[in-house]
């Protein structure tokens, strides 16, 4: 009984953060599963299966609130998928420590940009630059393939600061895009026997409820608060990469 309660609490916490910020939550799920005794490869595959659930739950809420730009999702994924494959291939040719350093520095720069961003499209009615979306897709796909993480931590800040999307649209669109990315990865890992279905099922209720609650919260907090919260998460992930 205690284990079920623990899984529910873990799922609620991770799902909430994923729904609130439009990230996959893999940077939380993988270390949590490893601490609970899962081998690392099994933890990664199970994490992707969990991200499918949390991102789907969050996406439904964001879609109902009209905060998903489908054209952006399609355009991004067209470029993300092949570059994720390329990134996976390149990962065997480039030193892992150098990759982590480059990625951490990129995250710290994006955190700075998001924390310092004043005003925003929500207030000034700026233009969304759809022609920049393929660049986000390429970067997100490469990083995902190179480092074995979801691209959510890149999607949201780049959607917001580079493409020019309002923060809530950046979060909602990222959540929906992550569903397809995670689903493809989860299927591949499942075929390799690297998904702990039992653990994923135990975490599922918390992830689904938490994802919905997080997405609802994202539509009720001020965009500036959401930006600064995401900047904080970027800093935490960057530090994890460096340490």
mmCIF file of C-alpha atoms in Angstrom:
data_model
loop_
_atom_site.group_PDB
_atom_site.id
_atom_site.type_symbol
_atom_site.label_atom_id
_atom_site.label_comp_id
_atom_site.label_asym_id
_atom_site.label_seq_id
_atom_site.Cartn_x
_atom_site.Cartn_y
_atom_site.Cartn_z
ATOM 1 C CA UNK A 1 0.000 0.000 0.000
ATOM 2 C CA UNK A 2 2.849 2.349 0.904
ATOM 3 C CA UNK A 3 4.513 1.670 -2.467
ATOM 4 C CA UNK A 4 1.319 2.592 -4.337
ATOM 5 C CA UNK A 5 1.087 5.847 -2.375
ATOM 6 C CA UNK A 6 4.760 6.647 -3.102
ATOM 7 C CA UNK A 7 4.265 5.994 -6.832
ATOM 8 C CA UNK A 8 1.183 8.222 -6.834
ATOM 9 C CA UNK A 9 3.071 11.084 -5.147
ATOM 10 C CA UNK A 10 6.059 10.722 -7.506
ATOM 11 C CA UNK A 11 3.747 10.652 -10.522
ATOM 12 C CA UNK A 12 1.784 13.681 -9.328
ATOM 13 C CA UNK A 13 4.939 15.739 -8.770
ATOM 14 C CA UNK A 14 6.606 14.901 -12.074
ATOM 15 C CA UNK A 15 3.346 15.155 -14.038
ATOM 16 C CA UNK A 16 2.606 18.563 -12.538
ATOM 17 C CA UNK A 17 6.013 19.973 -13.503
ATOM 18 C CA UNK A 18 5.738 18.469 -16.988
ATOM 19 C CA UNK A 19 2.260 19.940 -17.557
ATOM 20 C CA UNK A 20 3.154 23.318 -16.071
ATOM 21 C CA UNK A 21 6.334 23.863 -18.077
ATOM 22 C CA UNK A 22 5.763 21.804 -21.223
ATOM 23 C CA UNK A 23 8.747 19.518 -20.589
ATOM 24 C CA UNK A 24 8.926 15.745 -20.688
ATOM 25 C CA UNK A 25 10.155 15.383 -17.140
ATOM 26 C CA UNK A 26 12.792 12.832 -18.085
ATOM 27 C CA UNK A 27 15.418 14.765 -16.134
ATOM 28 C CA UNK A 28 13.348 13.935 -13.031
ATOM 29 C CA UNK A 29 11.967 10.513 -13.943
ATOM 30 C CA UNK A 30 15.263 8.834 -14.875
ATOM 31 C CA UNK A 31 17.190 9.656 -11.658
ATOM 32 C CA UNK A 32 14.100 8.827 -9.577
ATOM 33 C CA UNK A 33 13.782 5.379 -11.159
ATOM 34 C CA UNK A 34 17.513 4.756 -10.781
ATOM 35 C CA UNK A 35 17.264 5.632 -7.074
ATOM 36 C CA UNK A 36 14.396 3.138 -6.828
ATOM 37 C CA UNK A 37 16.676 0.426 -8.230
ATOM 38 C CA UNK A 38 16.012 0.441 -11.979
ATOM 39 C CA UNK A 39 19.001 -0.163 -14.318
ATOM 40 C CA UNK A 40 19.791 3.002 -16.295
ATOM 41 C CA UNK A 41 18.691 1.712 -19.741
ATOM 42 C CA UNK A 42 15.430 0.413 -18.292
ATOM 43 C CA UNK A 43 14.946 3.737 -16.494
ATOM 44 C CA UNK A 44 15.372 5.673 -19.759
ATOM 45 C CA UNK A 45 12.877 3.499 -21.649
ATOM 46 C CA UNK A 46 10.363 3.581 -18.802
ATOM 47 C CA UNK A 47 10.829 7.354 -18.554
ATOM 48 C CA UNK A 48 9.819 7.776 -22.204
ATOM 49 C CA UNK A 49 6.705 5.659 -21.615
ATOM 50 C CA UNK A 50 5.853 7.884 -18.637
ATOM 51 C CA UNK A 51 6.404 11.032 -20.715
ATOM 52 C CA UNK A 52 3.863 9.727 -23.239
ATOM 53 C CA UNK A 53 1.253 9.668 -20.463
ATOM 54 C CA UNK A 54 2.094 13.016 -18.833
ATOM 55 C CA UNK A 55 2.443 14.901 -22.136
ATOM 56 C CA UNK A 56 -0.815 13.425 -23.475
ATOM 57 C CA UNK A 57 -2.695 14.451 -20.330
ATOM 58 C CA UNK A 58 -1.212 17.952 -20.428
ATOM 59 C CA UNK A 59 -1.758 18.270 -24.185
ATOM 60 C CA UNK A 60 -5.491 17.578 -23.932
ATOM 61 C CA UNK A 61 -5.832 20.462 -21.479
ATOM 62 C CA UNK A 62 -3.680 22.800 -23.599
ATOM 63 C CA UNK A 63 -5.654 21.864 -26.727
ATOM 64 C CA UNK A 64 -8.941 22.628 -24.995
ATOM 65 C CA UNK A 65 -7.517 26.030 -24.006
ATOM 66 C CA UNK A 66 -6.498 26.683 -27.620
ATOM 67 C CA UNK A 67 -2.801 26.908 -26.697
ATOM 68 C CA UNK A 68 -1.390 24.461 -29.269
ATOM 69 C CA UNK A 69 -0.116 25.636 -32.665
ATOM 70 C CA UNK A 70 -0.469 22.521 -34.838
ATOM 71 C CA UNK A 71 1.482 23.934 -37.767
ATOM 72 C CA UNK A 72 4.457 24.533 -35.479
ATOM 73 C CA UNK A 73 4.236 20.978 -34.112
ATOM 74 C CA UNK A 74 4.181 19.474 -37.623
ATOM 75 C CA UNK A 75 7.000 21.679 -38.908
ATOM 76 C CA UNK A 76 9.172 21.002 -35.865
ATOM 77 C CA UNK A 77 8.687 17.236 -35.899
ATOM 78 C CA UNK A 78 9.522 17.000 -39.614
ATOM 79 C CA UNK A 79 13.003 18.235 -38.728
ATOM 80 C CA UNK A 80 13.320 16.787 -35.209
ATOM 81 C CA UNK A 81 12.869 13.132 -36.161
ATOM 82 C CA UNK A 82 15.676 12.789 -38.747
ATOM 83 C CA UNK A 83 18.066 14.933 -36.710
ATOM 84 C CA UNK A 84 17.349 12.860 -33.601
ATOM 85 C CA UNK A 85 18.481 9.812 -35.591
ATOM 86 C CA UNK A 86 21.576 11.732 -36.743
ATOM 87 C CA UNK A 87 22.264 12.829 -33.165
ATOM 88 C CA UNK A 88 22.076 9.238 -31.933
ATOM 89 C CA UNK A 89 24.663 8.275 -34.558
ATOM 90 C CA UNK A 90 26.964 11.211 -33.742
ATOM 91 C CA UNK A 91 26.789 10.453 -30.013
ATOM 92 C CA UNK A 92 29.219 7.580 -30.538
ATOM 93 C CA UNK A 93 31.736 9.889 -32.237
ATOM 94 C CA UNK A 94 31.805 12.838 -29.802
ATOM 95 C CA UNK A 95 33.073 12.785 -26.213
ATOM 96 C CA UNK A 96 30.139 12.766 -23.789
ATOM 97 C CA UNK A 97 31.688 15.263 -21.380
ATOM 98 C CA UNK A 98 32.159 17.853 -24.134
ATOM 99 C CA UNK A 99 28.557 17.398 -25.218
ATOM 100 C CA UNK A 100 27.289 17.928 -21.681
ATOM 101 C CA UNK A 101 29.396 21.079 -21.275
ATOM 102 C CA UNK A 102 28.107 22.594 -24.536
ATOM 103 C CA UNK A 103 24.513 21.725 -23.681
ATOM 104 C CA UNK A 104 24.814 23.090 -20.141
ATOM 105 C CA UNK A 105 26.191 26.393 -21.438
ATOM 106 C CA UNK A 106 23.339 26.609 -23.952
ATOM 107 C CA UNK A 107 20.785 26.019 -21.181
ATOM 108 C CA UNK A 108 22.357 28.681 -18.977
ATOM 109 C CA UNK A 109 22.219 31.181 -21.859
ATOM 110 C CA UNK A 110 18.555 30.370 -22.512
ATOM 111 C CA UNK A 111 17.794 30.672 -18.788
ATOM 112 C CA UNK A 112 19.376 34.149 -18.830
ATOM 113 C CA UNK A 113 17.351 35.149 -21.907
ATOM 114 C CA UNK A 114 14.100 33.961 -20.376
ATOM 115 C CA UNK A 115 14.715 35.518 -16.966
ATOM 116 C CA UNK A 116 15.682 38.867 -18.505
ATOM 117 C CA UNK A 117 12.918 38.927 -21.133
ATOM 118 C CA UNK A 118 10.762 41.978 -20.436
ATOM 119 C CA UNK A 119 7.205 42.342 -21.591
ATOM 120 C CA UNK A 120 6.593 39.733 -24.245
ATOM 121 C CA UNK A 121 4.200 38.929 -27.015
ATOM 122 C CA UNK A 122 1.379 38.587 -24.492
ATOM 123 C CA UNK A 123 1.662 42.335 -23.925
ATOM 124 C CA UNK A 124 3.007 43.803 -27.160
ATOM 125 C CA UNK A 125 1.393 41.655 -29.843
ATOM 126 C CA UNK A 126 4.693 40.702 -31.518
ATOM 127 C CA UNK A 127 5.056 38.490 -34.561
ATOM 128 C CA UNK A 128 5.541 34.707 -34.435
ATOM 129 C CA UNK A 129 8.421 33.707 -36.746
ATOM 130 C CA UNK A 130 7.323 30.338 -38.158
ATOM 131 C CA UNK A 131 10.310 30.246 -40.517
ATOM 132 C CA UNK A 132 12.536 29.758 -37.473
ATOM 133 C CA UNK A 133 10.710 26.615 -36.295
ATOM 134 C CA UNK A 134 12.861 24.217 -38.404
ATOM 135 C CA UNK A 135 15.950 25.489 -36.559
ATOM 136 C CA UNK A 136 14.266 24.613 -33.248
ATOM 137 C CA UNK A 137 13.425 21.188 -34.662
ATOM 138 C CA UNK A 138 17.021 20.591 -35.741
ATOM 139 C CA UNK A 139 18.514 21.674 -32.399
ATOM 140 C CA UNK A 140 15.925 19.800 -30.349
ATOM 141 C CA UNK A 141 16.323 16.627 -32.407
ATOM 142 C CA UNK A 142 20.118 16.702 -32.304
ATOM 143 C CA UNK A 143 20.220 17.244 -28.542
ATOM 144 C CA UNK A 144 17.646 14.512 -27.982
ATOM 145 C CA UNK A 145 19.653 12.020 -30.029
ATOM 146 C CA UNK A 146 23.045 13.069 -28.687
ATOM 147 C CA UNK A 147 22.162 13.073 -24.993
ATOM 148 C CA UNK A 148 19.174 10.733 -24.833
ATOM 149 C CA UNK A 149 16.809 13.327 -23.335
ATOM 150 C CA UNK A 150 13.507 14.796 -24.448
ATOM 151 C CA UNK A 151 13.722 18.119 -26.264
ATOM 152 C CA UNK A 152 11.259 19.877 -23.967
ATOM 153 C CA UNK A 153 13.925 21.815 -22.110
ATOM 154 C CA UNK A 154 14.910 23.350 -25.466
ATOM 155 C CA UNK A 155 11.485 23.556 -27.113
ATOM 156 C CA UNK A 156 9.900 26.000 -24.678
ATOM 157 C CA UNK A 157 12.703 28.594 -24.352
ATOM 158 C CA UNK A 158 13.423 28.538 -28.094
ATOM 159 C CA UNK A 159 9.723 28.733 -28.998
ATOM 160 C CA UNK A 160 9.418 31.729 -26.695
ATOM 161 C CA UNK A 161 12.640 33.698 -27.169
ATOM 162 C CA UNK A 162 13.595 32.684 -30.735
ATOM 163 C CA UNK A 163 10.317 31.937 -32.538
ATOM 164 C CA UNK A 164 8.429 34.601 -30.568
ATOM 165 C CA UNK A 165 5.538 32.524 -29.244
ATOM 166 C CA UNK A 166 3.632 33.648 -26.114
ATOM 167 C CA UNK A 167 4.754 31.634 -23.099
ATOM 168 C CA UNK A 168 1.509 29.677 -22.731
ATOM 169 C CA UNK A 169 1.556 28.747 -26.431
ATOM 170 C CA UNK A 170 5.201 27.706 -26.129
ATOM 171 C CA UNK A 171 4.328 25.397 -23.211
ATOM 172 C CA UNK A 172 1.198 23.966 -24.854
ATOM 173 C CA UNK A 173 2.812 23.404 -28.245
ATOM 174 C CA UNK A 174 5.873 21.802 -26.652
ATOM 175 C CA UNK A 175 3.677 19.404 -24.641
ATOM 176 C CA UNK A 176 1.881 18.213 -27.776
ATOM 177 C CA UNK A 177 5.127 17.844 -29.757
ATOM 178 C CA UNK A 178 6.712 15.862 -26.912
ATOM 179 C CA UNK A 179 3.891 13.322 -27.023
ATOM 180 C CA UNK A 180 4.904 12.214 -30.532
ATOM 181 C CA UNK A 181 8.634 12.316 -29.801
ATOM 182 C CA UNK A 182 8.272 10.277 -26.605
ATOM 183 C CA UNK A 183 5.853 7.808 -28.226
ATOM 184 C CA UNK A 184 8.341 6.993 -30.996
ATOM 185 C CA UNK A 185 11.145 6.528 -28.474
ATOM 186 C CA UNK A 186 9.008 4.483 -26.080
ATOM 187 C CA UNK A 187 7.965 2.064 -28.851
ATOM 188 C CA UNK A 188 11.603 1.533 -29.829
ATOM 189 C CA UNK A 189 12.677 0.925 -26.222
ATOM 190 C CA UNK A 190 9.705 -1.405 -25.632
ATOM 191 C CA UNK A 191 10.754 -3.534 -28.600
ATOM 192 C CA UNK A 192 14.223 -3.732 -27.063
ATOM 193 C CA UNK A 193 12.726 -4.878 -23.753
ATOM 194 C CA UNK A 194 13.756 -1.648 -22.019
ATOM 195 C CA UNK A 195 10.393 -0.553 -20.589
ATOM 196 C CA UNK A 196 9.254 -1.577 -17.112
ATOM 197 C CA UNK A 197 5.530 -1.752 -17.870
ATOM 198 C CA UNK A 198 4.632 -2.499 -14.236
ATOM 199 C CA UNK A 199 6.364 0.656 -12.963
ATOM 200 C CA UNK A 200 4.889 2.784 -15.754
ATOM 201 C CA UNK A 201 1.382 1.561 -14.860
ATOM 202 C CA UNK A 202 1.921 2.342 -11.166
ATOM 203 C CA UNK A 203 3.090 5.878 -11.993
ATOM 204 C CA UNK A 204 0.369 6.430 -14.614
ATOM 205 C CA UNK A 205 -2.464 7.741 -12.354
ATOM 206 C CA UNK A 206 -0.221 10.378 -10.767
ATOM 207 C CA UNK A 207 1.301 11.375 -14.109
ATOM 208 C CA UNK A 208 -2.103 11.794 -15.758
ATOM 209 C CA UNK A 209 -3.615 13.772 -12.877
ATOM 210 C CA UNK A 210 -0.437 15.780 -12.312
ATOM 211 C CA UNK A 211 -0.099 16.578 -16.013
ATOM 212 C CA UNK A 212 -3.630 17.947 -16.147
ATOM 213 C CA UNK A 213 -3.211 19.988 -12.968
ATOM 214 C CA UNK A 214 0.085 21.410 -14.202
ATOM 215 C CA UNK A 215 -1.416 22.381 -17.553
ATOM 216 C CA UNK A 216 -4.369 24.071 -15.849
ATOM 217 C CA UNK A 217 -1.974 25.981 -13.592
ATOM 218 C CA UNK A 218 0.034 27.135 -16.616
ATOM 219 C CA UNK A 219 -3.069 28.959 -17.856
ATOM 220 C CA UNK A 220 -3.721 30.677 -14.545
ATOM 221 C CA UNK A 221 -0.286 32.013 -13.573
ATOM 222 C CA UNK A 222 1.249 35.198 -14.968
ATOM 223 C CA UNK A 223 3.496 34.644 -18.029
ATOM 224 C CA UNK A 224 6.417 36.312 -16.260
ATOM 225 C CA UNK A 225 6.118 33.855 -13.355
ATOM 226 C CA UNK A 226 6.038 30.973 -15.827
ATOM 227 C CA UNK A 227 9.126 32.317 -17.604
ATOM 228 C CA UNK A 228 11.112 32.673 -14.401
ATOM 229 C CA UNK A 229 10.060 29.220 -13.182
ATOM 230 C CA UNK A 230 11.249 27.709 -16.440
ATOM 231 C CA UNK A 231 14.521 29.646 -16.223
ATOM 232 C CA UNK A 232 15.044 28.084 -12.791
ATOM 233 C CA UNK A 233 14.464 24.589 -14.184
ATOM 234 C CA UNK A 234 16.959 25.252 -16.995
ATOM 235 C CA UNK A 235 19.595 26.257 -14.439
ATOM 236 C CA UNK A 236 18.966 23.083 -12.401
ATOM 237 C CA UNK A 237 19.278 20.863 -15.495
ATOM 238 C CA UNK A 238 22.446 22.694 -16.585
ATOM 239 C CA UNK A 239 24.035 22.215 -13.146
ATOM 240 C CA UNK A 240 23.093 18.528 -13.241
ATOM 241 C CA UNK A 241 24.913 18.266 -16.586
ATOM 242 C CA UNK A 242 28.025 19.974 -15.216
ATOM 243 C CA UNK A 243 28.271 18.070 -11.896
#
